[in-house]
Amino acid sequence: MYKSLQRVIVKHPNDAFISQAHLSDEWQRFNFSEEPDLKEAAREFADFISILEEYVPDISYLPASKEVGIDSLYAHDPVKFTSEGAILLKSGKKLRQPEAAVYKHFCMENNIPIIGELTGDAVADGGDLVWLDDRTLVVGHGYRTNAEAIRQLKEMTAHLVDEFIVVQLPHDQGEAECLHLMSFISMIDHDLAVVHSRLMPVYFRKLLIERGVQLIEVPEEEYMNLGCNVLALAPRVCVMTAGNEYTKQKLLDAKATVYEYKGTEISYKGTGGPTCLTCPVVRKK
């Protein structure tokens, strides 16, 4: 999740939000903090994409669909990619569950291999799955990802994974809020991560330190501004929402290159930072 990003899937706000009238009707139902401004969201997204284009040669766009809601802007969650292809998930947020079928069609149309798909009672969000390295997969067990999904994911990835680590997530602000594993950890390099330790199980934090990972601690006020949600474009090259000066400086001190974008409309109001806005398909080995 820190190697050079070669191909990524995103969704334009115009295709997720549809219209200002649609946003007015839907933002509360999808638990956004405020109604986004569509025109400003498009401007913010253009700035965000301009950063990605500096490093990512292949950027694919999910189409508009009447089957999905405004949360579909956050292209990361309905699927998780392995070195062999996609695993289609089913969100723990019921309003987002139709997104998996749209993704499946998109993958098939674009010749992206699908190696598995959650079935039955299994629910999981992409934000609860973190690749620490090529052969280590960490899965958060919380309100968005359940035990049955974890069982199925372990089976699907058995030939790809040497270590499959389950992290129990805290209740934090409750079931209605979105707490993912990736809410409190972003890998920036093999030995560098941005974290919010208050939400981390002790054993998981110790495991990272034992593996030689330097932890950049995000303070509470910046955590609430998505300061822990940082997308690696390449080792120690990353992008984050503007306004998190302490975390940014700590990244610079760790010899990282840091890009920023204004994420008021596309990130803060929907609680989805740059990792949420992007679904990495291929990273260079």
GROMACS .gro file of C-alpha atoms in nm:
model
  285
    1MET     CA    1   0.000   0.000   0.000
    2TYR     CA    2   0.308   0.224  -0.021
    3LYS     CA    3   0.469   0.111  -0.346
    4SER     CA    4   0.453   0.314  -0.666
    5LEU     CA    5   0.090   0.345  -0.772
    6GLN     CA    6   0.045   0.243  -1.136
    7ARG     CA    7  -0.330   0.209  -1.179
    8VAL     CA    8  -0.612   0.350  -0.969
    9ILE     CA    9  -0.991   0.366  -0.984
   10VAL     CA   10  -1.175   0.683  -0.880
   11LYS     CA   11  -1.522   0.834  -0.922
   12HIS     CA   12  -1.589   1.194  -1.019
   13PRO     CA   13  -1.817   1.393  -0.787
   14ASN     CA   14  -2.042   1.474  -1.081
   15ASP     CA   15  -2.104   1.100  -1.126
   16ALA     CA   16  -2.144   1.026  -0.753
   17PHE     CA   17  -2.336   1.334  -0.639
   18ILE     CA   18  -2.537   1.372  -0.966
   19SER     CA   19  -2.678   1.719  -0.892
   20GLN     CA   20  -2.707   1.974  -0.612
   21ALA     CA   21  -3.074   1.886  -0.578
   22HIS     CA   22  -2.984   1.519  -0.539
   23LEU     CA   23  -2.728   1.609  -0.272
   24SER     CA   24  -2.989   1.815  -0.087
   25ASP     CA   25  -3.215   1.509  -0.074
   26GLU     CA   26  -2.948   1.253   0.014
   27TRP     CA   27  -2.668   1.396   0.230
   28GLN     CA   28  -2.841   1.337   0.564
   29ARG     CA   29  -2.951   0.985   0.471
   30PHE     CA   30  -2.589   0.896   0.394
   31ASN     CA   31  -2.469   1.055   0.719
   32PHE     CA   32  -2.260   1.336   0.568
   33SER     CA   33  -2.181   1.607   0.822
   34GLU     CA   34  -2.310   1.881   0.588
   35GLU     CA   35  -2.445   1.913   0.236
   36PRO     CA   36  -2.153   1.929  -0.008
   37ASP     CA   37  -2.136   2.199  -0.273
   38LEU     CA   38  -2.118   2.016  -0.604
   39LYS     CA   39  -1.933   2.283  -0.802
   40GLU     CA   40  -1.673   2.326  -0.529
   41ALA     CA   41  -1.646   1.947  -0.496
   42ALA     CA   42  -1.563   1.924  -0.867
   43ARG     CA   43  -1.293   2.191  -0.826
   44GLU     CA   44  -1.141   2.011  -0.527
   45PHE     CA   45  -1.147   1.681  -0.715
   46ALA     CA   46  -0.974   1.835  -1.017
   47ASP     CA   47  -0.693   1.954  -0.789
   48PHE     CA   48  -0.672   1.610  -0.629
   49ILE     CA   49  -0.656   1.434  -0.966
   50SER     CA   50  -0.385   1.675  -1.085
   51ILE     CA   51  -0.167   1.548  -0.800
   52LEU     CA   52  -0.238   1.185  -0.887
   53GLU     CA   53  -0.156   1.245  -1.253
   54GLU     CA   54   0.200   1.342  -1.156
   55TYR     CA   55   0.262   0.983  -1.041
   56VAL     CA   56  -0.013   0.750  -1.164
   57PRO     CA   57  -0.007   0.659  -1.536
   58ASP     CA   58  -0.351   0.491  -1.542
   59ILE     CA   59  -0.653   0.654  -1.375
   60SER     CA   60  -0.988   0.486  -1.442
   61TYR     CA   61  -1.325   0.641  -1.364
   62LEU     CA   62  -1.629   0.456  -1.234
   63PRO     CA   63  -1.945   0.554  -1.426
   64ALA     CA   64  -2.256   0.722  -1.286
   65SER     CA   65  -2.518   0.468  -1.179
   66LYS     CA   66  -2.872   0.495  -1.049
   67GLU     CA   67  -2.805   0.181  -0.845
   68VAL     CA   68  -2.569   0.351  -0.600
   69GLY     CA   69  -2.567   0.653  -0.372
   70ILE     CA   70  -2.350   0.954  -0.300
   71ASP     CA   71  -2.106   0.743  -0.092
   72SER     CA   72  -1.991   0.585  -0.419
   73LEU     CA   73  -1.752   0.881  -0.445
   74TYR     CA   74  -1.535   0.679  -0.205
   75ALA     CA   75  -1.419   0.422  -0.458
   76HIS     CA   76  -1.193   0.231  -0.218
   77ASP     CA   77  -1.450   0.041  -0.014
   78PRO     CA   78  -1.649  -0.198  -0.241
   79VAL     CA   79  -1.344  -0.398  -0.349
   80LYS     CA   80  -0.991  -0.489  -0.242
   81PHE     CA   81  -0.714  -0.573  -0.484
   82THR     CA   82  -0.456  -0.845  -0.449
   83SER     CA   83  -0.158  -0.917  -0.674
   84GLU     CA   84  -0.384  -1.149  -0.876
   85GLY     CA   85  -0.698  -0.938  -0.902
   86ALA     CA   86  -1.002  -0.805  -0.720
   87ILE     CA   87  -1.199  -0.937  -0.426
   88LEU     CA   88  -1.554  -0.800  -0.440
   89LEU     CA   89  -1.683  -0.701  -0.098
   90LYS     CA   90  -2.023  -0.621   0.051
   91SER     CA   91  -2.030  -0.311   0.268
   92GLY     CA   92  -2.130  -0.319   0.631
   93LYS     CA   93  -2.326  -0.002   0.550
   94LYS     CA   94  -2.642  -0.131   0.383
   95LEU     CA   95  -2.684   0.181   0.171
   96ARG     CA   96  -2.350   0.101   0.007
   97GLN     CA   97  -2.408  -0.267  -0.068
   98PRO     CA   98  -2.527  -0.211  -0.429
   99GLU     CA   99  -2.185  -0.068  -0.515
  100ALA     CA  100  -2.027  -0.416  -0.535
  101ALA     CA  101  -2.246  -0.519  -0.831
  102VAL     CA  102  -2.156  -0.199  -1.019
  103TYR     CA  103  -1.788  -0.266  -0.949
  104LYS     CA  104  -1.822  -0.623  -1.071
  105HIS     CA  105  -1.960  -0.503  -1.403
  106PHE     CA  106  -1.685  -0.240  -1.426
  107CYS     CA  107  -1.411  -0.499  -1.365
  108MET     CA  108  -1.555  -0.734  -1.624
  109GLU     CA  109  -1.583  -0.458  -1.884
  110ASN     CA  110  -1.224  -0.349  -1.819
  111ASN     CA  111  -1.069  -0.698  -1.815
  112ILE     CA  112  -0.978  -0.675  -1.447
  113PRO     CA  113  -0.962  -1.027  -1.299
  114ILE     CA  114  -1.188  -1.107  -1.004
  115ILE     CA  115  -1.047  -1.374  -0.771
  116GLY     CA  116  -1.329  -1.383  -0.515
  117GLU     CA  117  -1.656  -1.238  -0.391
  118LEU     CA  118  -1.811  -1.228  -0.045
  119THR     CA  119  -2.126  -1.437  -0.009
  120GLY     CA  120  -2.403  -1.500   0.243
  121ASP     CA  121  -2.393  -1.296   0.563
  122ALA     CA  122  -2.037  -1.172   0.509
  123VAL     CA  123  -1.989  -0.794   0.508
  124ALA     CA  124  -1.663  -0.602   0.471
  125ASP     CA  125  -1.537  -0.262   0.360
  126GLY     CA  126  -1.209  -0.209   0.176
  127GLY     CA  127  -1.112   0.040   0.443
  128ASP     CA  128  -1.080  -0.246   0.692
  129LEU     CA  129  -0.811  -0.427   0.489
  130VAL     CA  130  -0.450  -0.314   0.503
  131TRP     CA  131  -0.156  -0.479   0.326
  132LEU     CA  132   0.145  -0.424   0.554
  133ASP     CA  133   0.362  -0.579   0.284
  134ASP     CA  134   0.320  -0.814  -0.012
  135ARG     CA  135   0.246  -1.115   0.209
  136THR     CA  136   0.090  -0.965   0.523
  137LEU     CA  137  -0.278  -0.874   0.530
  138VAL     CA  138  -0.438  -0.703   0.830
  139VAL     CA  139  -0.818  -0.704   0.863
  140GLY     CA  140  -1.018  -0.491   1.104
  141HIS     CA  141  -1.312  -0.664   1.278
  142GLY     CA  142  -1.570  -0.398   1.354
  143TYR     CA  143  -1.909  -0.263   1.255
  144ARG     CA  144  -1.828  -0.265   0.882
  145THR     CA  145  -1.646  -0.601   0.862
  146ASN     CA  146  -1.778  -0.912   1.038
  147ALA     CA  147  -1.638  -1.250   1.138
  148GLU     CA  148  -1.788  -1.435   0.841
  149ALA     CA  149  -1.622  -1.194   0.597
  150ILE     CA  150  -1.292  -1.243   0.776
  151ARG     CA  151  -1.329  -1.621   0.744
  152GLN     CA  152  -1.402  -1.595   0.371
  153LEU     CA  153  -1.121  -1.346   0.309
  154LYS     CA  154  -0.873  -1.572   0.486
  155GLU     CA  155  -0.973  -1.859   0.257
  156MET     CA  156  -0.958  -1.646  -0.059
  157THR     CA  157  -0.614  -1.506   0.018
  158ALA     CA  158  -0.455  -1.819   0.170
  159HIS     CA  159  -0.221  -1.872  -0.127
  160LEU     CA  160  -0.121  -1.504  -0.128
  161VAL     CA  161  -0.070  -1.439   0.241
  162ASP     CA  162   0.187  -1.562   0.490
  163GLU     CA  163   0.042  -1.364   0.782
  164PHE     CA  164  -0.330  -1.290   0.816
  165ILE     CA  165  -0.376  -1.060   1.116
  166VAL     CA  166  -0.716  -0.974   1.265
  167VAL     CA  167  -0.745  -0.646   1.458
  168GLN     CA  168  -1.046  -0.591   1.683
  169LEU     CA  169  -1.175  -0.237   1.628
  170PRO     CA  170  -1.312  -0.022   1.912
  171HIS     CA  171  -1.668   0.106   1.942
  172ASP     CA  172  -1.536   0.466   1.931
  173GLN     CA  173  -1.823   0.695   1.820
  174GLY     CA  174  -2.068   0.414   1.756
  175GLU     CA  175  -2.219   0.203   1.482
  176ALA     CA  176  -2.352   0.499   1.280
  177GLU     CA  177  -2.005   0.647   1.239
  178CYS     CA  178  -1.748   0.502   1.001
  179LEU     CA  179  -1.443   0.369   1.183
  180HIS     CA  180  -1.224   0.159   0.958
  181LEU     CA  181  -0.886   0.004   1.026
  182MET     CA  182  -0.756   0.259   0.775
  183SER     CA  183  -0.910   0.537   0.987
  184PHE     CA  184  -0.613   0.512   1.224
  185ILE     CA  185  -0.328   0.384   1.008
  186SER     CA  186  -0.185   0.482   0.669
  187MET     CA  187   0.128   0.310   0.539
  188ILE     CA  188   0.367   0.563   0.381
  189ASP     CA  189   0.664   0.329   0.335
  190HIS     CA  190   0.763  -0.019   0.450
  191ASP     CA  191   0.899   0.140   0.768
  192LEU     CA  192   0.680   0.448   0.806
  193ALA     CA  193   0.314   0.485   0.903
  194VAL     CA  194   0.082   0.765   1.007
  195VAL     CA  195  -0.126   0.651   1.305
  196HIS     CA  196  -0.372   0.763   1.572
  197SER     CA  197  -0.258   0.541   1.857
  198ARG     CA  198  -0.552   0.612   2.090
  199LEU     CA  199  -0.768   0.385   1.872
  200MET     CA  200  -0.506   0.113   1.817
  201PRO     CA  201  -0.505  -0.218   2.003
  202VAL     CA  202  -0.183  -0.246   2.200
  203TYR     CA  203  -0.071  -0.570   2.034
  204PHE     CA  204  -0.111  -0.421   1.685
  205ARG     CA  205   0.083  -0.108   1.774
  206LYS     CA  206   0.359  -0.320   1.929
  207LEU     CA  207   0.364  -0.545   1.623
  208LEU     CA  208   0.431  -0.246   1.398
  209ILE     CA  209   0.712  -0.121   1.621
  210GLU     CA  210   0.865  -0.471   1.637
  211ARG     CA  211   0.864  -0.475   1.255
  212GLY     CA  212   1.067  -0.154   1.255
  213VAL     CA  213   0.784   0.077   1.145
  214GLN     CA  214   0.828   0.439   1.255
  215LEU     CA  215   0.495   0.574   1.381
  216ILE     CA  216   0.397   0.934   1.313
  217GLU     CA  217   0.139   1.021   1.577
  218VAL     CA  218  -0.156   1.230   1.456
  219PRO     CA  219  -0.296   1.460   1.727
  220GLU     CA  220  -0.668   1.450   1.808
  221GLU     CA  221  -0.762   1.773   1.630
  222GLU     CA  222  -0.589   1.663   1.309
  223TYR     CA  223  -0.733   1.313   1.333
  224MET     CA  224  -1.079   1.475   1.325
  225ASN     CA  225  -0.965   1.660   1.009
  226LEU     CA  226  -0.868   1.330   0.839
  227GLY     CA  227  -0.502   1.385   0.918
  228CYS     CA  228  -0.450   1.011   0.960
  229ASN     CA  229  -0.591   0.939   0.613
  230VAL     CA  230  -0.284   0.972   0.391
  231LEU     CA  231  -0.243   0.815   0.047
  232ALA     CA  232   0.099   0.688  -0.059
  233LEU     CA  233   0.165   0.750  -0.430
  234ALA     CA  234   0.510   0.594  -0.398
  235PRO     CA  235   0.739   0.517  -0.102
  236ARG     CA  236   0.750   0.838   0.108
  237VAL     CA  237   0.550   1.032  -0.151
  238CYS     CA  238   0.202   1.104  -0.025
  239VAL     CA  239  -0.108   1.320  -0.046
  240MET     CA  240  -0.328   1.441   0.239
  241THR     CA  241  -0.603   1.693   0.310
  242ALA     CA  242  -0.487   2.048   0.379
  243GLY     CA  243  -0.490   2.191   0.730
  244ASN     CA  244  -0.296   1.917   0.914
  245GLU     CA  245   0.026   2.107   0.968
  246TYR     CA  246   0.167   1.904   1.258
  247THR     CA  247   0.129   1.573   1.075
  248LYS     CA  248   0.259   1.725   0.753
  249GLN     CA  249   0.572   1.852   0.929
  250LYS     CA  250   0.635   1.511   1.089
  251LEU     CA  251   0.611   1.352   0.743
  252LEU     CA  252   0.856   1.609   0.603
  253ASP     CA  253   1.089   1.538   0.896
  254ALA     CA  254   1.076   1.171   0.795
  255LYS     CA  255   1.198   1.272   0.445
  256ALA     CA  256   0.858   1.227   0.283
  257THR     CA  257   0.727   1.439  -0.005
  258VAL     CA  258   0.384   1.570   0.086
  259TYR     CA  259   0.110   1.701  -0.143
  260GLU     CA  260  -0.208   1.862  -0.016
  261TYR     CA  261  -0.553   1.930  -0.154
  262LYS     CA  262  -0.851   2.116  -0.012
  263GLY     CA  263  -1.093   1.841   0.084
  264THR     CA  264  -1.380   2.025   0.251
  265GLU     CA  265  -1.648   1.907   0.008
  266ILE     CA  266  -1.511   1.573  -0.116
  267SER     CA  267  -1.341   1.452   0.201
  268TYR     CA  268  -1.437   1.619   0.527
  269LYS     CA  269  -1.815   1.636   0.482
  270GLY     CA  270  -1.836   1.269   0.385
  271THR     CA  271  -1.550   1.157   0.614
  272GLY     CA  272  -1.346   1.012   0.330
  273GLY     CA  273  -0.987   1.118   0.278
  274PRO     CA  274  -0.754   1.047  -0.015
  275THR     CA  275  -0.726   0.674   0.056
  276CYS     CA  276  -1.106   0.653   0.048
  277LEU     CA  277  -1.131   0.846  -0.279
  278THR     CA  278  -0.895   0.603  -0.455
  279CYS     CA  279  -0.895   0.230  -0.518
  280PRO     CA  280  -0.540   0.115  -0.597
  281VAL     CA  281  -0.546  -0.158  -0.862
  282VAL     CA  282  -0.176  -0.202  -0.938
  283ARG     CA  283   0.130  -0.095  -0.743
  284LYS     CA  284   0.478  -0.155  -0.882
  285LYS     CA  285   0.664  -0.439  -0.717
   0.00000   0.00000   0.00000
